[in-house]
Coordinates of C-alpha atoms in Angstrom, one line a residue:
M1 CA 73.4 22.9 54.9
T2 CA 74.0 23.3 58.6
G3 CA 74.7 19.8 59.6
S4 CA 73.9 16.2 59.4
H5 CA 71.3 14.6 61.8
P6 CA 70.9 10.8 61.6
D7 CA 67.6 11.0 63.3
P8 CA 64.7 8.9 62.0
L9 CA 62.3 11.7 62.9
D10 CA 63.8 13.8 60.1
L11 CA 61.9 11.5 57.8
L12 CA 58.7 11.5 59.7
P13 CA 56.4 12.3 56.7
E14 CA 58.0 9.5 54.7
V15 CA 57.8 7.1 57.6
L16 CA 54.2 7.9 58.3
L17 CA 53.2 7.2 54.7
A18 CA 55.2 4.0 54.3
A19 CA 54.0 2.7 57.7
S20 CA 50.4 3.4 56.7
A21 CA 50.9 1.6 53.4
V22 CA 52.3 -1.5 55.2
L23 CA 49.6 -1.4 57.8
G24 CA 46.9 -1.0 55.1
L25 CA 48.3 -4.0 53.2
L26 CA 48.0 -6.1 56.4
L27 CA 44.6 -4.8 57.3
G28 CA 43.3 -5.3 53.8
A29 CA 44.0 -9.0 53.9
W30 CA 41.3 -9.7 56.5
L31 CA 38.9 -6.7 56.4
P32 CA 35.7 -7.5 54.6
R33 CA 35.2 -5.8 51.2
H34 CA 32.6 -3.4 52.5
R35 CA 35.0 -2.2 55.2
Q36 CA 38.1 -1.7 53.0
W37 CA 37.3 2.0 52.8
L38 CA 38.9 2.2 56.3
I39 CA 42.3 1.7 54.5
G40 CA 41.6 4.9 52.6
V41 CA 40.8 6.7 55.8
L42 CA 44.0 5.5 57.3
A43 CA 45.9 6.7 54.2
A44 CA 44.2 10.1 54.4
A45 CA 45.1 10.4 58.1
A46 CA 48.8 9.5 57.3
C47 CA 48.8 12.2 54.6
A48 CA 47.3 14.8 56.9
A49 CA 49.8 13.9 59.7
G50 CA 52.6 14.0 57.2
I51 CA 51.7 17.5 56.1
V52 CA 51.7 18.7 59.7
A53 CA 55.1 17.0 60.3
A54 CA 56.5 18.5 57.1
A55 CA 55.3 22.0 58.1
V56 CA 56.8 21.7 61.6
S57 CA 60.1 20.4 60.0
A58 CA 60.1 23.3 57.6
A59 CA 60.2 25.8 60.4
G60 CA 63.5 24.4 61.6
P61 CA 67.0 25.0 60.1
E62 CA 68.2 23.5 56.9
G63 CA 70.3 20.4 57.1
T64 CA 70.7 16.8 55.9
A65 CA 69.8 13.4 57.3
F66 CA 71.5 10.0 57.1
R67 CA 75.0 11.2 56.2
G68 CA 73.9 13.8 53.8
A69 CA 71.9 11.4 51.6
F70 CA 68.6 13.2 52.2
A71 CA 68.2 17.0 52.2
L72 CA 66.1 18.9 54.8
D73 CA 65.5 22.2 53.0
P74 CA 62.7 24.3 51.4
V75 CA 62.8 22.0 48.3
T76 CA 62.1 18.9 50.4
A77 CA 59.6 20.7 52.6
T78 CA 57.6 22.1 49.6
A79 CA 57.7 18.8 47.8
R80 CA 56.5 17.0 51.0
I81 CA 53.5 19.3 51.5
V82 CA 52.6 19.3 47.8
V83 CA 53.0 15.5 47.3
L84 CA 51.0 14.7 50.5
G85 CA 48.3 17.3 49.7
A86 CA 47.9 16.0 46.2
T87 CA 47.8 12.4 47.3
L88 CA 45.1 13.3 49.9
L89 CA 43.0 14.8 47.2
V90 CA 43.5 11.8 44.9
L91 CA 42.4 9.5 47.8
V92 CA 39.1 11.4 48.0
L93 CA 38.7 11.1 44.2
T94 CA 39.5 7.4 44.4
R95 CA 36.9 6.7 47.0
S96 CA 34.1 7.9 44.7
V97 CA 35.3 5.7 41.8
L98 CA 36.6 2.5 43.5
R99 CA 34.4 2.3 46.6
G100 CA 33.5 -1.4 47.0
H101 CA 36.0 -2.6 44.4
A102 CA 37.4 -6.0 45.0
R103 CA 41.0 -4.6 45.4
E104 CA 40.1 -1.2 46.9
A105 CA 42.6 -1.6 49.7
E106 CA 45.4 -2.4 47.3
C107 CA 44.8 0.8 45.4
Y108 CA 45.2 2.9 48.5
V109 CA 48.4 1.0 49.3
L110 CA 49.9 1.5 45.9
L111 CA 49.1 5.2 45.9
Q112 CA 50.9 5.6 49.2
L113 CA 54.0 3.6 48.0
A114 CA 54.2 5.6 44.8
A115 CA 53.9 8.9 46.8
T116 CA 56.6 7.7 49.2
G117 CA 58.9 7.2 46.2
A118 CA 58.1 10.7 45.0
L119 CA 59.1 12.1 48.4
A120 CA 62.4 10.1 48.2
L121 CA 63.1 11.5 44.8
A122 CA 62.5 15.0 46.0
G123 CA 64.8 14.8 49.0
A124 CA 67.6 12.6 47.4
Q125 CA 71.1 14.1 47.6
D126 CA 72.7 10.8 46.8
L127 CA 72.6 9.0 43.4
L128 CA 71.8 5.7 45.1
L129 CA 68.8 7.1 47.0
L130 CA 67.7 8.8 43.7
A131 CA 67.7 5.4 42.0
A132 CA 65.8 3.8 44.9
G133 CA 63.2 6.6 44.9
Y134 CA 62.9 6.3 41.1
L135 CA 62.0 2.6 41.4
L136 CA 59.6 3.1 44.4
A137 CA 57.8 5.9 42.5
G138 CA 57.6 3.9 39.3
V139 CA 56.7 0.2 40.1
P140 CA 53.5 0.9 42.0
G141 CA 52.5 3.2 39.1
Y142 CA 52.6 0.3 36.6
A143 CA 50.1 -1.6 38.7
L144 CA 47.9 1.4 39.2
A145 CA 47.7 2.1 35.5
G146 CA 46.2 -1.3 34.9
F147 CA 44.3 -1.5 38.1
L148 CA 40.8 -1.9 36.5
K149 CA 42.1 -4.8 34.4
D150 CA 40.1 -3.6 31.3
G151 CA 41.4 -3.3 27.8
P152 CA 42.5 0.4 27.9
G153 CA 44.0 -0.1 31.4
T154 CA 46.0 -3.1 30.4
E155 CA 47.4 -1.3 27.3
A156 CA 48.2 1.7 29.5
A157 CA 50.0 -0.5 32.0
L158 CA 52.0 -2.3 29.3
K159 CA 53.1 0.9 27.6
Y160 CA 54.0 2.5 30.9
Y161 CA 56.0 -0.5 31.9
V162 CA 57.8 -0.9 28.6
V163 CA 58.8 2.7 28.3
G164 CA 59.7 2.8 32.0
A165 CA 61.8 -0.4 31.7
F166 CA 63.8 1.1 28.9
L167 CA 64.4 4.5 30.5
G168 CA 64.7 2.8 33.9
V169 CA 67.8 1.1 32.6
L170 CA 69.3 4.4 31.6
L171 CA 69.0 6.0 35.0
P172 CA 71.1 3.4 36.9
T173 CA 73.6 3.3 34.0
G174 CA 74.0 7.1 34.4
V175 CA 74.4 6.6 38.1
V176 CA 77.3 4.2 37.5
L177 CA 78.9 6.5 35.0
L178 CA 78.7 9.5 37.3
L179 CA 80.1 7.3 40.2
A180 CA 83.0 6.4 37.9
A181 CA 83.6 10.0 36.9
G182 CA 83.2 11.6 40.3
G183 CA 84.3 8.8 42.7
T184 CA 81.2 9.2 44.9
T185 CA 77.5 9.2 44.8
A186 CA 76.9 11.9 47.3
Y187 CA 75.9 15.2 45.8
A188 CA 77.9 17.2 48.4
E189 CA 81.2 15.7 47.0
L190 CA 80.1 14.9 43.5
G191 CA 80.3 18.4 42.2
T192 CA 84.0 18.6 43.1
G193 CA 84.7 15.1 41.8
L194 CA 83.0 15.8 38.4
A195 CA 85.0 19.0 37.9
G196 CA 88.2 17.1 37.1
A197 CA 86.6 14.1 35.3
P198 CA 86.5 13.5 31.5
P199 CA 83.8 15.8 30.1
A200 CA 82.4 13.1 27.8
L201 CA 82.0 10.6 30.6
V202 CA 80.2 13.2 32.8
A203 CA 78.0 14.3 29.9
V204 CA 76.9 10.7 29.1
G205 CA 76.2 9.9 32.7
A206 CA 74.2 13.1 33.3
L207 CA 72.2 12.6 30.1
A208 CA 71.3 9.0 31.2
V209 CA 70.2 10.1 34.6
L210 CA 68.3 13.1 33.1
A211 CA 66.5 10.7 30.7
G212 CA 65.1 8.7 33.6
I213 CA 64.0 11.8 35.4
L214 CA 62.3 13.2 32.3
F215 CA 60.4 9.9 32.0
K216 CA 59.1 10.2 35.5
A217 CA 58.2 13.9 34.9
G218 CA 56.6 13.2 31.5
G219 CA 58.8 15.6 29.6
V220 CA 60.2 15.3 26.1
P221 CA 61.8 12.9 25.2
G222 CA 60.4 10.7 28.0
H223 CA 56.8 11.6 27.4
F224 CA 55.5 8.8 25.1
W225 CA 53.6 7.1 27.9
V226 CA 51.6 10.1 29.1
P227 CA 48.6 10.3 26.7
D228 CA 47.9 6.5 26.6
V229 CA 48.4 6.0 30.3
V230 CA 46.3 9.0 31.3
Q231 CA 43.5 8.0 28.9
G232 CA 43.5 4.3 29.8
S233 CA 43.8 4.5 33.6
A234 CA 41.0 5.2 36.0
V235 CA 40.6 9.0 36.3
P236 CA 41.8 9.3 39.9
V237 CA 44.9 7.2 39.0
A238 CA 45.4 9.4 35.9
A239 CA 45.3 12.5 38.1
F240 CA 47.9 10.9 40.4
L241 CA 50.3 9.7 37.7
A242 CA 50.0 13.1 35.9
T243 CA 50.8 15.0 39.1
V244 CA 52.6 13.4 42.0
P245 CA 55.6 11.7 40.4
K246 CA 56.3 14.9 38.5
I247 CA 56.8 16.8 41.7
G248 CA 59.5 14.4 42.9
A249 CA 61.1 14.2 39.5
L250 CA 61.4 17.9 39.0
A251 CA 62.7 18.4 42.5
A252 CA 65.3 15.8 41.7
A253 CA 66.1 17.5 38.4
Y254 CA 66.7 20.7 40.3
R255 CA 69.1 19.0 42.7
L256 CA 71.0 17.3 39.9
A257 CA 71.2 20.6 38.1
V258 CA 72.9 22.2 41.1
V259 CA 75.6 19.5 41.0
V260 CA 76.1 19.2 37.2
S261 CA 76.0 22.9 36.4
A262 CA 78.7 23.7 39.1
G263 CA 82.1 23.2 37.7
T264 CA 81.5 20.7 34.8
E265 CA 81.5 21.4 31.1
V266 CA 78.2 19.7 30.4
P267 CA 75.9 22.1 28.6
W268 CA 73.2 21.5 31.2
T269 CA 71.3 24.8 30.7
A270 CA 71.0 24.2 26.9
L271 CA 69.9 20.6 27.3
I272 CA 67.2 21.4 29.8
A273 CA 66.0 24.5 27.9
V274 CA 65.7 22.5 24.7
S275 CA 63.7 19.8 26.5
A276 CA 61.5 22.5 28.1
A277 CA 60.8 24.2 24.7
A278 CA 60.0 20.8 23.1
S279 CA 57.7 19.8 25.9
M280 CA 55.8 23.0 25.8
T281 CA 55.4 23.1 22.1
L282 CA 54.7 19.4 21.5
G283 CA 52.3 19.2 24.4
N284 CA 50.3 22.2 23.3
L285 CA 50.2 21.3 19.6
A286 CA 49.2 17.7 20.3
A287 CA 46.4 18.9 22.6
F288 CA 44.9 21.3 20.0
F289 CA 42.4 18.9 18.4
Q290 CA 41.9 16.3 21.1
R291 CA 38.2 15.5 21.9
D292 CA 38.8 13.1 24.7
V293 CA 39.2 15.3 27.8
T294 CA 41.6 12.9 29.5
R295 CA 43.8 12.9 26.5
L296 CA 43.6 16.7 26.3
L297 CA 44.7 16.9 29.9
A298 CA 47.5 14.4 29.3
Y299 CA 49.0 16.6 26.6
S300 CA 48.4 19.6 28.8
T301 CA 50.5 18.0 31.5
V302 CA 53.3 17.5 29.0
S303 CA 53.3 21.2 28.1
Q304 CA 53.2 22.1 31.8
V305 CA 56.4 20.1 32.4
G306 CA 58.0 22.3 29.8
Y307 CA 57.2 25.4 31.8
L308 CA 58.4 23.7 34.9
L309 CA 61.7 22.8 33.3
V310 CA 62.5 26.5 32.5
P311 CA 63.6 27.4 36.1
V312 CA 65.5 24.1 36.2
A313 CA 67.5 25.3 33.2
A314 CA 68.2 28.6 35.0
V315 CA 69.8 26.9 38.0
G316 CA 73.1 28.4 38.7
E317 CA 72.3 31.5 36.7
S318 CA 69.3 33.0 38.5
A319 CA 68.4 33.2 42.2
L320 CA 64.7 33.1 41.0
A321 CA 65.1 29.5 39.8
R322 CA 64.3 27.8 43.1
P323 CA 61.3 29.9 44.2
A324 CA 59.9 29.8 40.7
L325 CA 60.1 26.0 40.5
L326 CA 58.7 25.3 43.9
Y327 CA 55.8 27.8 43.6
Y328 CA 55.0 26.4 40.2
L329 CA 55.0 22.9 41.5
A330 CA 52.4 23.8 44.1
A331 CA 50.3 25.8 41.7
Y332 CA 50.4 23.1 39.1
A333 CA 49.5 20.3 41.5
V334 CA 46.4 22.0 42.9
T335 CA 45.1 23.2 39.5
N336 CA 45.8 20.0 37.6
I337 CA 44.0 17.8 40.2
G338 CA 41.1 20.2 40.2
A339 CA 40.7 19.7 36.4
F340 CA 40.9 15.9 36.8
A341 CA 38.4 16.1 39.6
V342 CA 35.9 17.7 37.2
V343 CA 36.3 14.7 34.9
C344 CA 36.0 12.4 37.9
A345 CA 32.8 14.0 39.0
L346 CA 31.1 13.2 35.7
P347 CA 31.7 9.5 35.1
G348 CA 31.3 8.5 31.5
S349 CA 31.7 12.1 30.2
R350 CA 34.9 11.9 28.2
D351 CA 34.1 13.8 25.0
L352 CA 34.1 17.6 24.9
E353 CA 30.5 17.5 23.7
D354 CA 29.5 15.8 26.9
Y355 CA 30.3 19.0 28.7
R356 CA 28.0 21.2 26.7
G357 CA 25.6 23.1 28.9
L358 CA 27.4 22.0 32.1
A359 CA 26.9 25.4 33.6
R360 CA 23.1 24.9 33.6
R361 CA 23.3 21.4 35.1
V362 CA 26.0 21.8 37.7
P363 CA 27.2 25.5 37.9
V364 CA 29.7 24.8 40.7
L365 CA 31.4 22.1 38.6
A366 CA 31.4 24.4 35.5
G367 CA 32.9 27.2 37.5
S368 CA 35.5 25.0 38.9
L369 CA 36.4 23.7 35.4
A370 CA 36.7 27.3 34.1
V371 CA 38.9 28.4 37.0
C372 CA 41.2 25.3 36.7
L373 CA 41.6 25.4 32.9
L374 CA 42.1 29.2 32.8
G375 CA 44.5 28.6 35.7
L376 CA 46.5 26.1 33.6
V377 CA 46.7 28.8 30.9
G378 CA 48.0 31.3 33.4
T379 CA 45.1 33.7 33.8
P380 CA 45.1 36.1 36.8
P381 CA 44.5 35.8 39.7
T382 CA 45.2 32.1 39.7
A383 CA 48.4 30.5 41.2
V384 CA 49.8 29.4 37.8
F385 CA 49.6 33.0 36.6
L386 CA 52.0 34.1 39.3
A387 CA 54.1 30.9 38.8
K388 CA 54.5 31.7 35.1
L389 CA 55.6 35.3 35.9
E390 CA 58.2 33.9 38.2
M391 CA 59.2 31.3 35.6
L392 CA 59.6 34.0 33.0
G393 CA 61.6 36.1 35.5
A394 CA 63.9 33.2 36.2
A395 CA 64.4 32.7 32.4
L396 CA 65.2 36.3 31.7
D397 CA 67.4 36.6 34.8
G398 CA 69.3 33.4 33.7
G399 CA 69.9 34.7 30.1
L400 CA 67.3 32.4 28.6
L401 CA 65.4 35.1 26.6
W402 CA 64.6 32.6 23.8
A403 CA 63.1 30.2 26.3
A404 CA 61.0 32.9 27.8
V405 CA 59.7 33.9 24.3
V406 CA 58.8 30.2 23.6
A407 CA 57.0 29.9 26.9
A408 CA 55.0 33.1 26.3
V409 CA 54.0 32.1 22.8
N410 CA 53.0 28.6 24.0
T411 CA 50.9 30.2 26.8
V412 CA 48.9 32.1 24.2
L413 CA 48.6 29.0 22.0
S414 CA 47.3 26.9 24.9
L415 CA 44.3 29.2 25.3
F416 CA 42.8 27.7 22.2
Y417 CA 42.3 24.1 23.3
Y418 CA 41.3 25.1 26.9
L419 CA 38.6 27.3 25.4
R420 CA 37.4 24.4 23.3
W421 CA 36.4 22.8 26.6
I422 CA 35.3 25.9 28.5
V423 CA 33.1 27.5 25.9
P424 CA 30.7 24.6 25.3
A425 CA 30.3 24.1 29.1
F426 CA 28.8 27.6 29.3
T427 CA 26.8 27.6 26.1
G428 CA 24.0 25.7 24.5
P429 CA 21.5 23.2 26.0
P430 CA 22.8 20.5 28.4
A431 CA 24.1 17.5 26.6
E432 CA 22.2 14.3 26.7
G433 CA 23.8 11.4 28.6
P434 CA 24.5 10.1 32.2
R435 CA 23.3 12.6 34.8
H436 CA 25.1 11.2 37.8
V437 CA 27.4 13.7 39.5
S438 CA 29.9 12.6 42.2
G439 CA 29.5 14.9 45.2
S440 CA 32.9 14.2 46.7
S441 CA 34.7 14.8 43.4
T442 CA 32.7 18.0 42.9
A443 CA 33.9 19.2 46.3
V444 CA 37.5 18.4 45.4
A445 CA 37.1 20.3 42.2
A446 CA 35.6 23.3 43.9
G447 CA 38.1 23.2 46.7
A448 CA 41.0 23.0 44.2
A449 CA 39.7 26.0 42.3
V450 CA 39.4 28.1 45.4
A451 CA 42.8 27.0 46.5
S452 CA 44.3 28.0 43.1
V453 CA 42.9 31.5 43.5
L454 CA 43.9 31.9 47.1
L455 CA 47.4 30.6 46.3
G456 CA 47.6 33.1 43.5
V457 CA 46.5 36.0 45.7
L458 CA 48.6 35.1 48.7
G459 CA 51.6 33.9 46.8
G460 CA 54.1 36.5 48.1
P461 CA 54.8 34.9 51.4
V462 CA 55.2 31.5 49.8
L463 CA 57.7 32.9 47.3
A464 CA 59.6 34.7 50.0
W465 CA 60.0 31.5 52.0
T466 CA 61.2 29.4 49.1
S467 CA 63.7 31.9 47.9
P468 CA 67.4 31.2 48.8
A469 CA 67.5 34.4 50.9
G470 CA 64.2 33.6 52.7

């Protein structure tokens, strides 16, 4: 870090998103229902402006804002661009599903508030800001999960809330314990303070904070909410909850790893590596025989968190950890939202059989589905392929050979259930059922597929920029 700049403009992307949410809430109170789509346009404009502001800020020197509580570095810059880009895509998907809904404006507002919380999580360098970002990213999510107020949505919201309330207690408890152990909440001083603290106190505090972060990321053991919430929520909401909060949570895990792994006796590497292996394996095995495509994608996201946790485990041991994590976050976000966009484009098609013959009906959508699912496997030349190579490099460089082997085996295993979806889409006669295809969701799916390939082909400059020496 080169200095501290208490300048509100340092948080311009976050300010734009929060201001748009507040303004949207006020406008939504008096705009007629058929005009509430304007709130969505306002939200999309805030996301686009935030991406530009984040890109401009990224070109400047690294530093901190507000007395070191918020980091201005490649981790924050990458998280900002990915979170805002993913939210922008979800807003487009939401428009095709909730246009004209009685609470359309509220949905846009909640999405922006949750995204703001993810941004706060990603940049937090103070335990208090971490806790605030955690709450801001979580509470709107509970309302979003039950937004449709139907049976599955209500169950999803209840389960999300109950699990979140339990693990949400652990995170502030861990913050208090780490404060007691280190004498401060600021990461810049916490590493030194924890070095002389009782190891048991540090370990319990770090574990409690980690439990909260894993809940937000959807990784083992905080993954129980993922399948039911993704299946029960509206598809655009599911795409959001399965993507955006993870970005902030994993960036927060990276920053916490830098602090805890430096000078403490907490076996951080082993803890994260075990969680990564469990997430990969459990997610892939649970997805094997799912027939509901949203539930299949839900378990897929659990397994992807496992891959993303591997570079977090290598923090302090490998210089590849940061670029591997940041590049994988971008690759995962665009590819995962592309897969959800395919589901969103075919309302009512939830079973694998509903996708039989899709290539004859909508070849663009079938092609996008194949690219996104093979991208999640890690097939070249998609972005996740390069991300997995970097992840494996970080694991080997950090002395985590066994984790690299587990990741490689799980990658091969995952091909099975993705092919269970892809093969029927390109074989046999078209399935009977609803024929409506959402044009905007199809465009998002196709755009995400193209972006996944382009990011994979042009990944070198991105990796060079995110590396510590870059």
